[in-house]
Amino acid sequence: MTSSPGGLAAKTLPLLRHPVLRRLAQAFFVAFLLMVFAFLLIRLIPGDPAMILLGDEATEEDVIAYRKLLGIDGSIPSQFGRYVSNLVRGDFGVSIRSREPVLSIVGKRLPVSLWLTVTTIVMTIALALPLGVAAALYRRTWFGHAFQIGASVLVATPVFFSGLLLILLFAVQVNLAPIAGYHAGFPANLYYLWLPALTINFVLVPVLARILQSSIVETSTEEFVEAAIIRGTQGWRFYWRYLLRPSLAPTIAALGYFAATVVSYAVIIEIIFNLPGLGMTLVDAVRNRDYPLVQGIVFLSGLLVVGLTFMADLVNGWLDPRAQIR
Amino acid sequence: MTAVTAHAGEKMQQKDMTRPLLEGKDISVTFGRGAEAFDAVRAASVTVHGGEAVGIVGESGSGKTTLARALVGLQRPSAGEVWLEGQPLFSAGTEQRMPRSERWKTQMIFQDPYSSLNPRMRVWQAVAEAVQVWQNLSGAEARMEALRLLNAMGISDDQARQFPKSLSGGQRQRVSVARALAPDPKVLIADEPTSSIDQSAQAQLLNLLRRLQSERGLAIIFISHDLGLVRYLTSRVYVMQKGDIVEAGKTQDVLERPQHSYTQLLIDSIPGR
Amino acid sequence: MCQQKEREIEPLLEVKDLCISFGKGGGRKLPVIDAANLSLDQRQAVGIVGESGSGKTMLCRALIGTLPRHGAGIVSGTVRFDGQELAGAPERVWRGIRGREIGYIPQSSLAGLNPVLTVETQLVESITAVGSFSRQEARQEAAGLLEKVRIPRAQQVLKARSHQLSGGMRQRVMIAAAIAQGPKLLIADEPTTALDVTIQREILSLITQLRQELNMALILVSHDLAVIEEVCDDVMVMYAGASVEAGPVAALSKAPRHPYTRALRVSRVDRAVPGQDLEAIPGDAASVGSWPAGCRFWPRCALADEACRRDTQPALMPTAQQLSACIHAERMAELEQ
Amino acid sequence: MTAGSPSIAPAGRLSRVELRRYWRQLNAESRWGVVILALILVLSVSVPLLSPNDPYGFVDQPLQPPSAAFLFGTDHLGRDLLVRVFTAARLDIALAILGVSVPILIGTFIGTLAGTTRNRIAETVWDGLVNALTAFPEIILVLGIVAMVGADIRGLLIAIWISRWAQYARIARAKSLALRDAEFVQAAQVLGYSQLRILVRHIMPNVFSEALAYALSDFIFIIVIIGGLSFLGLGVTPPTPEWGAMLAEGRLYLRTEPWLILFPGFFLSLTAIGVALLARGLERISKGEDD
């Protein structure tokens, strides 16, 4: 992540020299711009959205009412002002279809998506860390070569295909997972979530393991590793202090970045596995041209990623003091 | 030995009467603002005459590179003026900028041979580009001229066809010199050009610079932390410490009778002393 | 008894006809060193001088047993240290040697310290590797080490990480870590390359003092002959993977018996006359993988003749007070005119 | 594996000798990538040309398993799956190339400009813009734009263009920031070259090579987005043959007629795998690894 916004702010506000506060200020700035983008999204609609929704036979009153519903009545600055003040008060608009507040729809559907995301990320870490370390340590053996080829193959296989294949294998042939569906409540939901999470990890784990692997390989050529070997540092202490810890920073940073990818893939995965999460809601909303609902979900998903990235940054700063001085 | 120094002295006297070719007057460079501001260079004045080689010595952080960058217009000084051939090129007071048409007169060779050539251009192209921009030649003529310049620097036609990555550090620095000479400049500023090349390549490069100075009458500002190099190549020297010029004078005098304790420390630190 | 006697005459370290290649297994081997010879006694200081690509760093790695990490290995030759053969020694043997018997200061002070650990953590590792110390004792020992390398405010430096220290300070910490286990031999690979001249002077004199205080032998690698002349008793000159001359510093500086050594001396600017050309070595240094046949130096040598081109790289032979790998060692006087 | 070089589409002015030289510089991974991509290109050109069957036409009973007459079987409407799979290949690859090429041009241009200006406030706003745009989960942003612009090929492409350029801008900006301090750029300034010349001759080529490397991995992502959105019914829609849309159709027959998803899915994956192998191979060559 670039640090320029914080850099400028640090010049003007001494408080922002603290790295955590600086990151926080950055996150808020980005969140504000997310809001602007979400606001602009609805202006991409060619023509009059109200007319599109109502058709040609709409009455004048209906069109005016719809414009109000969509927040596109009045001048652009006043629209934006209203939009922002509504958002701040937690009003994300109303679904055109169900007339239910966007926030309450999201509130109902979000837990499923969050569970999927969290399950996926936990699984990613559990799988990618050992795999990356092994791929680095056994780089020149058959395992290392198999890892390279296997990673390229898995990374390139689209989730909606690998998802179907996994259903074919685990749900149809072996019956270790349900074909689709969801049942709320931990830990029962894990039964429904492990296969979708695994599907996303088919793409994510190779990428992350590769980053960790090349980071470890790079670290291992550093002088300080040689110095540690020479002064006789051995065993787990050597691996943790000299190979893994200095290499984790880029991996964690990537993990924060991949939060967006997980949320992305979750959309398709929810459709395949029939999970009633935000992704499914979004796809339905797109099909139904439910503009406010689409707008709200796009904005909130961005906000979610900014939050996750912020957390990854914090962990990163703690792991690697070099990151703070940049 | 005596004949050489006498000759050099004579030359110096001659030059002292004429006005300097390049002159930096009271140049200051400040980085940052407010509480974090620090002066990289403080009111430094340097001059160089035609055909003269002048040294700037100092350790890392002394401001010598920043001063050089200010002289070629790569760094905007916060105060001071740069004069070339009696004409003001830049003045911090008027925010006047160095006109592009004047730039060719002062050229520079950089410290890192590995980043001073564009990795996507063949060696001859890098030189031919400079030739074409400044000498109004056709493509084929520029290529011939570039190869001629490169050959004079000891780069063969075969090497000129390569990309920089297949050249050694010493060869790259000589390519940099060829490129800097393409506009036929009057002043050449060399910023630690030998600090990251091997000793045998260093001797080749130093010979080249010395000949450019004595045979073509090129004025050279040689920046280094190594007093040995400065002693060999220059007749006058400025010693910099933490942004200030703490001592200036004829190289021989400064080395034999240093007035400032920092100069003395630098002299004592030369290996083999 | 008999062994005891032998040890008295045997040098502390003897490297004989060492060949090192990149790559594993048969087929594609790329030699980086093919005739390195080095000998050093207890408490002696020997310098290794050579330009980039001459193999001097690889030789150091062979002496601390880290060649495999760099994709290289010893092909032939011997490395005897303190009566023990180290060429091809298993990792188990190296663990008893590295740090304890042979200390090492790496090339670049910038990357020598782990950026995520404090100085204290790394020094304590060094200290506890040899004996059992309590945490408190180890910390005290670490502070003592920093004092030994003349670091003021040791407590503050112990808590620092590498990016908070200056280059000179980092290199002092590296020296402290290298001497922590009281080695008999200290290897310093270009320890001052990235440092300012004034700091370089301080570090070199620190190394010299510590060597005397702790009775260590020293191998100092540098591309600068002047640095070596200042610190060392003997010097070994490397060119393109081979030792080309070795002997007392004084002999090599007064009457070099290899044209390359001579060229290194006369191409220096220190004693050159301003206004006169330096006697530069023509051409470029032979790089790894493209060594010429015959004597490696012949394409750049004024003495070269048919014999130099035809034969293989000559071995070191005694001449005057030193060893030289030039078949025309006796004709060296010609070059002085 | 090392057998003769594959016939890559029109070689232009490249001579046979040169092709062979390039081939020799490649490592195993990138060679596999080239072979796979060449195979798919050849099949996607030749199969629809040579086959007597129409990708839209009814040719036999629906849901026939693969046989000698219909190598890939027939789909739920009785269309020849083989012809459909390779007609889809043409569309998917063309769309992916279109999807990559516009963002790389726009993004690199904007990013390089942003990287070469020295205005703190502009930089701050710029950083925020790119960070915000790249913070949106990619597919969600694409879906959002498609919802507004329209769920068809045009909407899909516009959505990809709007959402992907920022990645290239980010890469280009980082690279040009680094290049701004490179000594060869400073040398160009000292030589008095015009800003335009420095930008076009010295900065752009170096930025572009970095962007191209990214473009290969982006190609994979974009082909997944195209397939993914069509799979969701929001991109290319039936009856147009498109891999993702075909998977969506075949999904209903997953238990009983799995070949309906296996063939389109396999060739979609194989295309992406070919590009992935090529990208990885080239990356390793440029890094200087050759094991």
PDB file of C-alpha atoms in Angstrom, chain D residues 28-168:
ATOM      1  CA  ALA D  28       9.700 -26.046 -19.801  1.00  0.00           C
ATOM      2  CA  GLU D  29       6.744 -24.209 -18.250  1.00  0.00           C
ATOM      3  CA  SER D  30       6.499 -21.516 -20.892  1.00  0.00           C
ATOM      4  CA  ARG D  31       6.909 -24.098 -23.667  1.00  0.00           C
ATOM      5  CA  TRP D  32       3.988 -26.082 -22.301  1.00  0.00           C
ATOM      6  CA  GLY D  33       2.022 -22.843 -22.184  1.00  0.00           C
ATOM      7  CA  VAL D  34       2.799 -22.092 -25.823  1.00  0.00           C
ATOM      8  CA  VAL D  35       1.918 -25.628 -26.905  1.00  0.00           C
ATOM      9  CA  ILE D  36      -1.411 -25.590 -25.053  1.00  0.00           C
ATOM     10  CA  LEU D  37      -2.415 -22.170 -26.357  1.00  0.00           C
ATOM     11  CA  ALA D  38      -1.403 -23.070 -29.900  1.00  0.00           C
ATOM     12  CA  LEU D  39      -3.482 -26.245 -29.691  1.00  0.00           C
ATOM     13  CA  ILE D  40      -6.537 -24.365 -28.509  1.00  0.00           C
ATOM     14  CA  LEU D  41      -6.116 -21.658 -31.143  1.00  0.00           C
ATOM     15  CA  VAL D  42      -5.776 -24.221 -33.914  1.00  0.00           C
ATOM     16  CA  LEU D  43      -8.815 -26.172 -32.693  1.00  0.00           C
ATOM     17  CA  SER D  44     -10.954 -23.090 -32.238  1.00  0.00           C
ATOM     18  CA  VAL D  45     -10.178 -21.972 -35.776  1.00  0.00           C
ATOM     19  CA  SER D  46     -10.439 -25.347 -37.464  1.00  0.00           C
ATOM     20  CA  VAL D  47     -13.232 -27.227 -35.680  1.00  0.00           C
ATOM     21  CA  PRO D  48     -16.077 -24.801 -36.472  1.00  0.00           C
ATOM     22  CA  LEU D  49     -14.698 -24.471 -40.038  1.00  0.00           C
ATOM     23  CA  LEU D  50     -14.371 -28.164 -40.728  1.00  0.00           C
ATOM     24  CA  SER D  51     -17.384 -29.499 -38.896  1.00  0.00           C
ATOM     25  CA  PRO D  52     -20.566 -29.826 -40.935  1.00  0.00           C
ATOM     26  CA  ASN D  53     -22.605 -29.048 -37.823  1.00  0.00           C
ATOM     27  CA  ASP D  54     -23.938 -25.637 -36.876  1.00  0.00           C
ATOM     28  CA  PRO D  55     -23.295 -24.467 -33.288  1.00  0.00           C
ATOM     29  CA  TYR D  56     -26.907 -23.344 -33.039  1.00  0.00           C
ATOM     30  CA  GLY D  57     -28.595 -26.139 -34.976  1.00  0.00           C
ATOM     31  CA  PHE D  58     -30.339 -29.260 -33.718  1.00  0.00           C
ATOM     32  CA  VAL D  59     -28.402 -32.297 -34.978  1.00  0.00           C
ATOM     33  CA  ASP D  60     -29.454 -35.286 -32.949  1.00  0.00           C
ATOM     34  CA  GLN D  61     -31.327 -36.435 -29.878  1.00  0.00           C
ATOM     35  CA  PRO D  62     -30.629 -34.253 -26.819  1.00  0.00           C
ATOM     36  CA  LEU D  63     -28.159 -35.407 -24.147  1.00  0.00           C
ATOM     37  CA  GLN D  64     -26.358 -38.017 -26.241  1.00  0.00           C
ATOM     38  CA  PRO D  65     -23.158 -39.219 -24.596  1.00  0.00           C
ATOM     39  CA  PRO D  66     -19.894 -38.746 -26.479  1.00  0.00           C
ATOM     40  CA  SER D  67     -19.683 -41.047 -29.505  1.00  0.00           C
ATOM     41  CA  ALA D  68     -17.819 -41.385 -32.781  1.00  0.00           C
ATOM     42  CA  ALA D  69     -20.359 -39.182 -34.511  1.00  0.00           C
ATOM     43  CA  PHE D  70     -20.428 -36.555 -31.770  1.00  0.00           C
ATOM     44  CA  LEU D  71     -17.088 -36.603 -30.002  1.00  0.00           C
ATOM     45  CA  PHE D  72     -18.328 -34.480 -27.096  1.00  0.00           C
ATOM     46  CA  GLY D  73     -21.919 -35.678 -27.236  1.00  0.00           C
ATOM     47  CA  THR D  74     -24.943 -33.405 -27.599  1.00  0.00           C
ATOM     48  CA  ASP D  75     -26.445 -30.883 -25.206  1.00  0.00           C
ATOM     49  CA  HIS D  76     -29.940 -30.594 -23.760  1.00  0.00           C
ATOM     50  CA  LEU D  77     -31.236 -29.099 -26.997  1.00  0.00           C
ATOM     51  CA  GLY D  78     -29.541 -31.715 -29.158  1.00  0.00           C
ATOM     52  CA  ARG D  79     -26.759 -29.435 -30.446  1.00  0.00           C
ATOM     53  CA  ASP D  80     -23.257 -30.688 -31.256  1.00  0.00           C
ATOM     54  CA  LEU D  81     -21.214 -29.950 -28.127  1.00  0.00           C
ATOM     55  CA  LEU D  82     -17.878 -30.206 -29.959  1.00  0.00           C
ATOM     56  CA  VAL D  83     -18.688 -27.378 -32.343  1.00  0.00           C
ATOM     57  CA  ARG D  84     -20.200 -25.319 -29.565  1.00  0.00           C
ATOM     58  CA  VAL D  85     -17.165 -25.722 -27.310  1.00  0.00           C
ATOM     59  CA  PHE D  86     -14.773 -24.457 -29.968  1.00  0.00           C
ATOM     60  CA  THR D  87     -17.064 -21.753 -31.258  1.00  0.00           C
ATOM     61  CA  ALA D  88     -17.196 -20.604 -27.640  1.00  0.00           C
ATOM     62  CA  ALA D  89     -13.385 -20.640 -27.558  1.00  0.00           C
ATOM     63  CA  ARG D  90     -13.313 -17.988 -30.289  1.00  0.00           C
ATOM     64  CA  LEU D  91     -15.684 -15.715 -28.401  1.00  0.00           C
ATOM     65  CA  ASP D  92     -14.096 -16.187 -24.982  1.00  0.00           C
ATOM     66  CA  ILE D  93     -10.541 -15.619 -26.171  1.00  0.00           C
ATOM     67  CA  ALA D  94     -11.526 -12.614 -28.253  1.00  0.00           C
ATOM     68  CA  LEU D  95     -13.435 -11.092 -25.343  1.00  0.00           C
ATOM     69  CA  ALA D  96     -10.569 -11.722 -22.932  1.00  0.00           C
ATOM     70  CA  ILE D  97      -8.087 -10.078 -25.292  1.00  0.00           C
ATOM     71  CA  LEU D  98     -10.406  -7.105 -25.668  1.00  0.00           C
ATOM     72  CA  GLY D  99     -10.904  -7.066 -21.924  1.00  0.00           C
ATOM     73  CA  VAL D 100      -7.187  -6.959 -21.213  1.00  0.00           C
ATOM     74  CA  SER D 101      -6.010  -4.614 -23.945  1.00  0.00           C
ATOM     75  CA  VAL D 102      -8.108  -1.556 -23.125  1.00  0.00           C
ATOM     76  CA  PRO D 103      -7.288  -1.416 -19.383  1.00  0.00           C
ATOM     77  CA  ILE D 104      -3.588  -1.995 -20.018  1.00  0.00           C
ATOM     78  CA  LEU D 105      -3.436   0.961 -22.406  1.00  0.00           C
ATOM     79  CA  ILE D 106      -5.528   3.320 -20.313  1.00  0.00           C
ATOM     80  CA  GLY D 107      -4.120   2.203 -16.970  1.00  0.00           C
ATOM     81  CA  THR D 108      -0.482   2.321 -17.983  1.00  0.00           C
ATOM     82  CA  PHE D 109      -0.900   5.733 -19.535  1.00  0.00           C
ATOM     83  CA  ILE D 110      -2.687   7.247 -16.541  1.00  0.00           C
ATOM     84  CA  GLY D 111      -0.420   5.511 -14.037  1.00  0.00           C
ATOM     85  CA  THR D 112       2.739   6.698 -15.753  1.00  0.00           C
ATOM     86  CA  LEU D 113       1.444  10.257 -15.852  1.00  0.00           C
ATOM     87  CA  ALA D 114       0.553  10.043 -12.166  1.00  0.00           C
ATOM     88  CA  GLY D 115       3.961   8.624 -11.360  1.00  0.00           C
ATOM     89  CA  THR D 116       5.849  11.364 -13.131  1.00  0.00           C
ATOM     90  CA  THR D 117       4.094  14.389 -11.648  1.00  0.00           C
ATOM     91  CA  ARG D 118       5.462  15.780  -8.456  1.00  0.00           C
ATOM     92  CA  ASN D 119       2.436  17.303  -6.824  1.00  0.00           C
ATOM     93  CA  ARG D 120       1.778  16.113  -3.296  1.00  0.00           C
ATOM     94  CA  ILE D 121      -1.920  16.881  -3.250  1.00  0.00           C
ATOM     95  CA  ALA D 122      -2.478  15.308  -6.657  1.00  0.00           C
ATOM     96  CA  GLU D 123      -0.598  12.252  -5.423  1.00  0.00           C
ATOM     97  CA  THR D 124      -2.739  11.993  -2.309  1.00  0.00           C
ATOM     98  CA  VAL D 125      -6.001  12.160  -4.192  1.00  0.00           C
ATOM     99  CA  TRP D 126      -4.630   9.818  -6.828  1.00  0.00           C
ATOM    100  CA  ASP D 127      -3.586   7.213  -4.282  1.00  0.00           C
ATOM    101  CA  GLY D 128      -6.985   7.337  -2.672  1.00  0.00           C
ATOM    102  CA  LEU D 129      -8.762   6.929  -6.019  1.00  0.00           C
ATOM    103  CA  VAL D 130      -6.771   3.893  -7.054  1.00  0.00           C
ATOM    104  CA  ASN D 131      -6.872   2.365  -3.585  1.00  0.00           C
ATOM    105  CA  ALA D 132     -10.631   2.862  -3.422  1.00  0.00           C
ATOM    106  CA  LEU D 133     -11.256   1.416  -6.860  1.00  0.00           C
ATOM    107  CA  THR D 134      -9.075  -1.600  -6.171  1.00  0.00           C
ATOM    108  CA  ALA D 135     -10.624  -2.083  -2.729  1.00  0.00           C
ATOM    109  CA  PHE D 136     -13.919  -3.177  -4.259  1.00  0.00           C
ATOM    110  CA  PRO D 137     -14.015  -6.944  -4.640  1.00  0.00           C
ATOM    111  CA  GLU D 138     -13.426  -7.339  -8.381  1.00  0.00           C
ATOM    112  CA  ILE D 139     -16.426  -9.459  -9.291  1.00  0.00           C
ATOM    113  CA  ILE D 140     -18.775  -7.409  -7.132  1.00  0.00           C
ATOM    114  CA  LEU D 141     -17.689  -4.202  -8.817  1.00  0.00           C
ATOM    115  CA  VAL D 142     -18.080  -5.797 -12.232  1.00  0.00           C
ATOM    116  CA  LEU D 143     -21.543  -7.023 -11.229  1.00  0.00           C
ATOM    117  CA  GLY D 144     -22.443  -3.571  -9.949  1.00  0.00           C
ATOM    118  CA  ILE D 145     -21.444  -1.935 -13.214  1.00  0.00           C
ATOM    119  CA  VAL D 146     -23.146  -4.618 -15.284  1.00  0.00           C
ATOM    120  CA  ALA D 147     -26.317  -4.020 -13.267  1.00  0.00           C
ATOM    121  CA  MET D 148     -26.243  -0.399 -14.303  1.00  0.00           C
ATOM    122  CA  VAL D 149     -24.956  -0.599 -17.876  1.00  0.00           C
ATOM    123  CA  GLY D 150     -26.753  -3.760 -18.946  1.00  0.00           C
ATOM    124  CA  ALA D 151     -26.292  -7.502 -18.632  1.00  0.00           C
ATOM    125  CA  ASP D 152     -24.904  -8.231 -22.082  1.00  0.00           C
ATOM    126  CA  ILE D 153     -21.533  -8.432 -23.872  1.00  0.00           C
ATOM    127  CA  ARG D 154     -21.274  -4.659 -24.121  1.00  0.00           C
ATOM    128  CA  GLY D 155     -22.031  -4.196 -20.418  1.00  0.00           C
ATOM    129  CA  LEU D 156     -19.582  -6.934 -19.525  1.00  0.00           C
ATOM    130  CA  LEU D 157     -16.738  -5.314 -21.458  1.00  0.00           C
ATOM    131  CA  ILE D 158     -17.458  -1.841 -20.088  1.00  0.00           C
ATOM    132  CA  ALA D 159     -17.539  -3.252 -16.570  1.00  0.00           C
ATOM    133  CA  ILE D 160     -14.204  -5.006 -17.070  1.00  0.00           C
ATOM    134  CA  TRP D 161     -12.626  -1.878 -18.504  1.00  0.00           C
ATOM    135  CA  ILE D 162     -13.839   0.378 -15.712  1.00  0.00           C
ATOM    136  CA  SER D 163     -12.852  -2.008 -12.960  1.00  0.00           C
ATOM    137  CA  ARG D 164      -9.479  -3.268 -14.235  1.00  0.00           C
ATOM    138  CA  TRP D 165      -7.588  -0.170 -15.388  1.00  0.00           C
ATOM    139  CA  ALA D 166      -6.756   0.828 -11.826  1.00  0.00           C
ATOM    140  CA  GLN D 167      -4.606  -2.293 -11.352  1.00  0.00           C
ATOM    141  CA  TYR D 168      -2.451  -1.285 -14.298  1.00  0.00           C
TER     142      TYR D 168
END
